[in-house]
């Protein structure tokens, strides 16, 4: 019997990955002033509107500016932020938010019920072209302003993760004045109510911010009240791993995000540096298998490939021993993770060969690739020209493992437009990625048949899985208002997915941050782990 991760266990998964902490002296020892420079990786957002953003680096660039409605703490509990309190109707269809008073946006606009309603409508507006926020609040139907600081939100169906996802930076609040009067400016210059005011975005180089002197509405989980300590904040985009690490070592930046795995041990051994890491909640980094066409429409072929790949050896090698091999289709830092499934995915080449024999692929050609009815056992893996180096190493080693059992994985690098067109049409056999979110509803996003791309909408079920049992379990889970029942449904869904193998889960994606010891109280936003600077100060 599997066990569902509790809030306390969630806190451990999130926090115990840290080596030391980014905390320092508290209270009166904190100092105001200075500029913190963060070296960020090359996943620079194309738009700084939090609602128009899906980049891994999105929240780190927008959370300084845009506060969220609620705060997701390290124990997995939703806490007040721009909303002081809320009630949920028994049927789960109506949420009534009481909003914090006295909040102002950087352009002077007032935070009130109308402002929240305008933000919800902006997320849903097709003109926003939201790749993430709109999908997260898809059940949102409409809202009613009860009074200046009370908004009644109506959903089309019960949606248990609603409060959880509202804590993510992708759903941060933007000035209603900017949304109404100049929505076209949000991508380039977002206006929020956060502890930092946006200054300038020099694309390909950096984003700069300055302290909001009027800020006095931090989340309940913050360590202080009032304005941020830092005078200024700069996020500098340093694409190359070596460049980013060397900038920290040379003192050109105060901290770096996504510390290269080959440098982690050097950081830990350096008395002048600190290290902070958390496993990102959601779906692990995986290679999805297209279950809608041959050869992966046969579950035995999918099971065979999974058994043929020595994931422990591959991940240990490409991460210098820093990454944790995934045990299923949800990372352990995700509320709803079903512990007790560990060890069910095993490396077993003999089993892989037996499964392919059972699937009818009993004959091998002169090159060792299996043949059935005159067709070779071939799978196509189209990737982008800028495919991350680590993932390419995983792809090449997966290709080699597949060849040993008689499966020919052909890695292709088509032009960008062709790659996009093929993705929409489902013209691939493997594709890669991960999906970070703070709820097990990630399984609905990735594996519900409702989320298969059609001519009408682009879905995220790139495995194109259609399984009535999975659909039923996940729909029941997202509509359930009973926590225990919802946990058991997610438990069953995760076990079912291990049987179906819609993907090869490789590793639980970490967010490793390194920093100079003079950087104090640097932390993560637990809803979506990314560096959070409100409490941060410089001891200099």
mmCIF file with all atom_site columns, C-alpha atoms in Angstrom, residues 248-319:
data_model
loop_
_atom_site.group_PDB
_atom_site.id
_atom_site.type_symbol
_atom_site.label_atom_id
_atom_site.label_alt_id
_atom_site.label_comp_id
_atom_site.label_asym_id
_atom_site.label_entity_id
_atom_site.label_seq_id
_atom_site.pdbx_PDB_ins_code
_atom_site.Cartn_x
_atom_site.Cartn_y
_atom_site.Cartn_z
_atom_site.occupancy
_atom_site.B_iso_or_equiv
_atom_site.pdbx_formal_charge
_atom_site.auth_seq_id
_atom_site.auth_comp_id
_atom_site.auth_asym_id
_atom_site.auth_atom_id
_atom_site.pdbx_PDB_model_num
ATOM 1  C CA . UNK A 1 248 ? 30.332 33.918 -8.712  1.00 0.00 ? 248 UNK A CA 1
ATOM 2  C CA . UNK A 1 249 ? 33.858 32.695 -7.972  1.00 0.00 ? 249 UNK A CA 1
ATOM 3  C CA . UNK A 1 250 ? 35.289 36.016 -9.168  1.00 0.00 ? 250 UNK A CA 1
ATOM 4  C CA . UNK A 1 251 ? 32.802 38.070 -7.153  1.00 0.00 ? 251 UNK A CA 1
ATOM 5  C CA . UNK A 1 252 ? 31.177 39.602 -10.236 1.00 0.00 ? 252 UNK A CA 1
ATOM 6  C CA . UNK A 1 253 ? 27.777 38.419 -8.996  1.00 0.00 ? 253 UNK A CA 1
ATOM 7  C CA . UNK A 1 254 ? 26.529 37.771 -5.462  1.00 0.00 ? 254 UNK A CA 1
ATOM 8  C CA . UNK A 1 255 ? 24.588 34.595 -6.242  1.00 0.00 ? 255 UNK A CA 1
ATOM 9  C CA . UNK A 1 256 ? 23.864 32.225 -9.123  1.00 0.00 ? 256 UNK A CA 1
ATOM 10 C CA . UNK A 1 257 ? 20.761 30.248 -9.959  1.00 0.00 ? 257 UNK A CA 1
ATOM 11 C CA . UNK A 1 258 ? 20.930 26.705 -11.383 1.00 0.00 ? 258 UNK A CA 1
ATOM 12 C CA . UNK A 1 259 ? 24.440 26.011 -10.120 1.00 0.00 ? 259 UNK A CA 1
ATOM 13 C CA . UNK A 1 260 ? 26.116 23.670 -12.630 1.00 0.00 ? 260 UNK A CA 1
ATOM 14 C CA . UNK A 1 261 ? 26.178 20.154 -11.127 1.00 0.00 ? 261 UNK A CA 1
ATOM 15 C CA . UNK A 1 262 ? 29.901 19.802 -11.816 1.00 0.00 ? 262 UNK A CA 1
ATOM 16 C CA . UNK A 1 263 ? 30.533 22.797 -9.533  1.00 0.00 ? 263 UNK A CA 1
ATOM 17 C CA . UNK A 1 264 ? 28.285 21.916 -6.593  1.00 0.00 ? 264 UNK A CA 1
ATOM 18 C CA . UNK A 1 265 ? 30.942 20.116 -4.566  1.00 0.00 ? 265 UNK A CA 1
ATOM 19 C CA . UNK A 1 266 ? 33.377 23.009 -5.112  1.00 0.00 ? 266 UNK A CA 1
ATOM 20 C CA . UNK A 1 267 ? 30.745 25.411 -3.790  1.00 0.00 ? 267 UNK A CA 1
ATOM 21 C CA . UNK A 1 268 ? 30.093 23.267 -0.719  1.00 0.00 ? 268 UNK A CA 1
ATOM 22 C CA . UNK A 1 269 ? 33.824 23.079 -0.017  1.00 0.00 ? 269 UNK A CA 1
ATOM 23 C CA . UNK A 1 270 ? 34.326 26.846 -0.324  1.00 0.00 ? 270 UNK A CA 1
ATOM 24 C CA . UNK A 1 271 ? 34.065 28.564 3.099   1.00 0.00 ? 271 UNK A CA 1
ATOM 25 C CA . UNK A 1 272 ? 33.126 31.841 1.406   1.00 0.00 ? 272 UNK A CA 1
ATOM 26 C CA . UNK A 1 273 ? 30.105 30.398 -0.379  1.00 0.00 ? 273 UNK A CA 1
ATOM 27 C CA . UNK A 1 274 ? 26.735 29.014 0.670   1.00 0.00 ? 274 UNK A CA 1
ATOM 28 C CA . UNK A 1 275 ? 24.431 26.589 -1.098  1.00 0.00 ? 275 UNK A CA 1
ATOM 29 C CA . UNK A 1 276 ? 20.648 26.230 -1.171  1.00 0.00 ? 276 UNK A CA 1
ATOM 30 C CA . UNK A 1 277 ? 18.666 23.693 -3.165  1.00 0.00 ? 277 UNK A CA 1
ATOM 31 C CA . UNK A 1 278 ? 15.126 22.378 -3.478  1.00 0.00 ? 278 UNK A CA 1
ATOM 32 C CA . UNK A 1 279 ? 13.481 19.761 -5.665  1.00 0.00 ? 279 UNK A CA 1
ATOM 33 C CA . UNK A 1 280 ? 10.966 21.471 -7.900  1.00 0.00 ? 280 UNK A CA 1
ATOM 34 C CA . UNK A 1 281 ? 7.460  20.081 -7.320  1.00 0.00 ? 281 UNK A CA 1
ATOM 35 C CA . UNK A 1 282 ? 5.500  18.677 -10.217 1.00 0.00 ? 282 UNK A CA 1
ATOM 36 C CA . UNK A 1 283 ? 6.539  16.239 -12.947 1.00 0.00 ? 283 UNK A CA 1
ATOM 37 C CA . UNK A 1 284 ? 10.149 14.990 -13.155 1.00 0.00 ? 284 UNK A CA 1
ATOM 38 C CA . UNK A 1 285 ? 12.319 15.539 -16.227 1.00 0.00 ? 285 UNK A CA 1
ATOM 39 C CA . UNK A 1 286 ? 11.186 12.802 -18.575 1.00 0.00 ? 286 UNK A CA 1
ATOM 40 C CA . UNK A 1 287 ? 11.158 11.517 -22.120 1.00 0.00 ? 287 UNK A CA 1
ATOM 41 C CA . UNK A 1 288 ? 7.497  11.218 -23.089 1.00 0.00 ? 288 UNK A CA 1
ATOM 42 C CA . UNK A 1 289 ? 6.483  8.385  -25.425 1.00 0.00 ? 289 UNK A CA 1
ATOM 43 C CA . UNK A 1 290 ? 3.798  9.020  -28.048 1.00 0.00 ? 290 UNK A CA 1
ATOM 44 C CA . UNK A 1 291 ? 1.216  6.384  -27.175 1.00 0.00 ? 291 UNK A CA 1
ATOM 45 C CA . UNK A 1 292 ? -1.044 7.280  -30.120 1.00 0.00 ? 292 UNK A CA 1
ATOM 46 C CA . UNK A 1 293 ? 1.033  5.590  -32.821 1.00 0.00 ? 293 UNK A CA 1
ATOM 47 C CA . UNK A 1 294 ? 3.459  2.729  -33.413 1.00 0.00 ? 294 UNK A CA 1
ATOM 48 C CA . UNK A 1 295 ? 5.700  1.612  -31.907 1.00 0.00 ? 295 UNK A CA 1
ATOM 49 C CA . UNK A 1 296 ? 4.710  3.099  -28.524 1.00 0.00 ? 296 UNK A CA 1
ATOM 50 C CA . UNK A 1 297 ? 0.993  2.450  -28.936 1.00 0.00 ? 297 UNK A CA 1
ATOM 51 C CA . UNK A 1 298 ? 1.932  -1.010 -27.615 1.00 0.00 ? 298 UNK A CA 1
ATOM 52 C CA . UNK A 1 299 ? 2.345  -0.875 -23.825 1.00 0.00 ? 299 UNK A CA 1
ATOM 53 C CA . UNK A 1 300 ? 4.804  -3.777 -23.932 1.00 0.00 ? 300 UNK A CA 1
ATOM 54 C CA . UNK A 1 301 ? 7.137  -1.805 -26.188 1.00 0.00 ? 301 UNK A CA 1
ATOM 55 C CA . UNK A 1 302 ? 6.952  1.141  -23.780 1.00 0.00 ? 302 UNK A CA 1
ATOM 56 C CA . UNK A 1 303 ? 7.602  -1.141 -20.819 1.00 0.00 ? 303 UNK A CA 1
ATOM 57 C CA . UNK A 1 304 ? 10.517 -2.712 -22.659 1.00 0.00 ? 304 UNK A CA 1
ATOM 58 C CA . UNK A 1 305 ? 12.242 0.616  -23.309 1.00 0.00 ? 305 UNK A CA 1
ATOM 59 C CA . UNK A 1 306 ? 11.811 1.664  -19.681 1.00 0.00 ? 306 UNK A CA 1
ATOM 60 C CA . UNK A 1 307 ? 13.335 -1.631 -18.479 1.00 0.00 ? 307 UNK A CA 1
ATOM 61 C CA . UNK A 1 308 ? 16.243 -1.297 -20.934 1.00 0.00 ? 308 UNK A CA 1
ATOM 62 C CA . UNK A 1 309 ? 17.445 2.092  -19.691 1.00 0.00 ? 309 UNK A CA 1
ATOM 63 C CA . UNK A 1 310 ? 19.832 2.195  -16.724 1.00 0.00 ? 310 UNK A CA 1
ATOM 64 C CA . UNK A 1 311 ? 18.517 5.490  -15.385 1.00 0.00 ? 311 UNK A CA 1
ATOM 65 C CA . UNK A 1 312 ? 20.616 5.377  -12.207 1.00 0.00 ? 312 UNK A CA 1
ATOM 66 C CA . UNK A 1 313 ? 23.861 5.117  -14.156 1.00 0.00 ? 313 UNK A CA 1
ATOM 67 C CA . UNK A 1 314 ? 22.857 7.731  -16.729 1.00 0.00 ? 314 UNK A CA 1
ATOM 68 C CA . UNK A 1 315 ? 21.666 10.340 -14.223 1.00 0.00 ? 315 UNK A CA 1
ATOM 69 C CA . UNK A 1 316 ? 24.583 9.758  -11.871 1.00 0.00 ? 316 UNK A CA 1
ATOM 70 C CA . UNK A 1 317 ? 26.965 10.384 -14.742 1.00 0.00 ? 317 UNK A CA 1
ATOM 71 C CA . UNK A 1 318 ? 25.418 13.444 -16.337 1.00 0.00 ? 318 UNK A CA 1
ATOM 72 C CA . UNK A 1 319 ? 24.796 15.162 -12.968 1.00 0.00 ? 319 UNK A CA 1
#
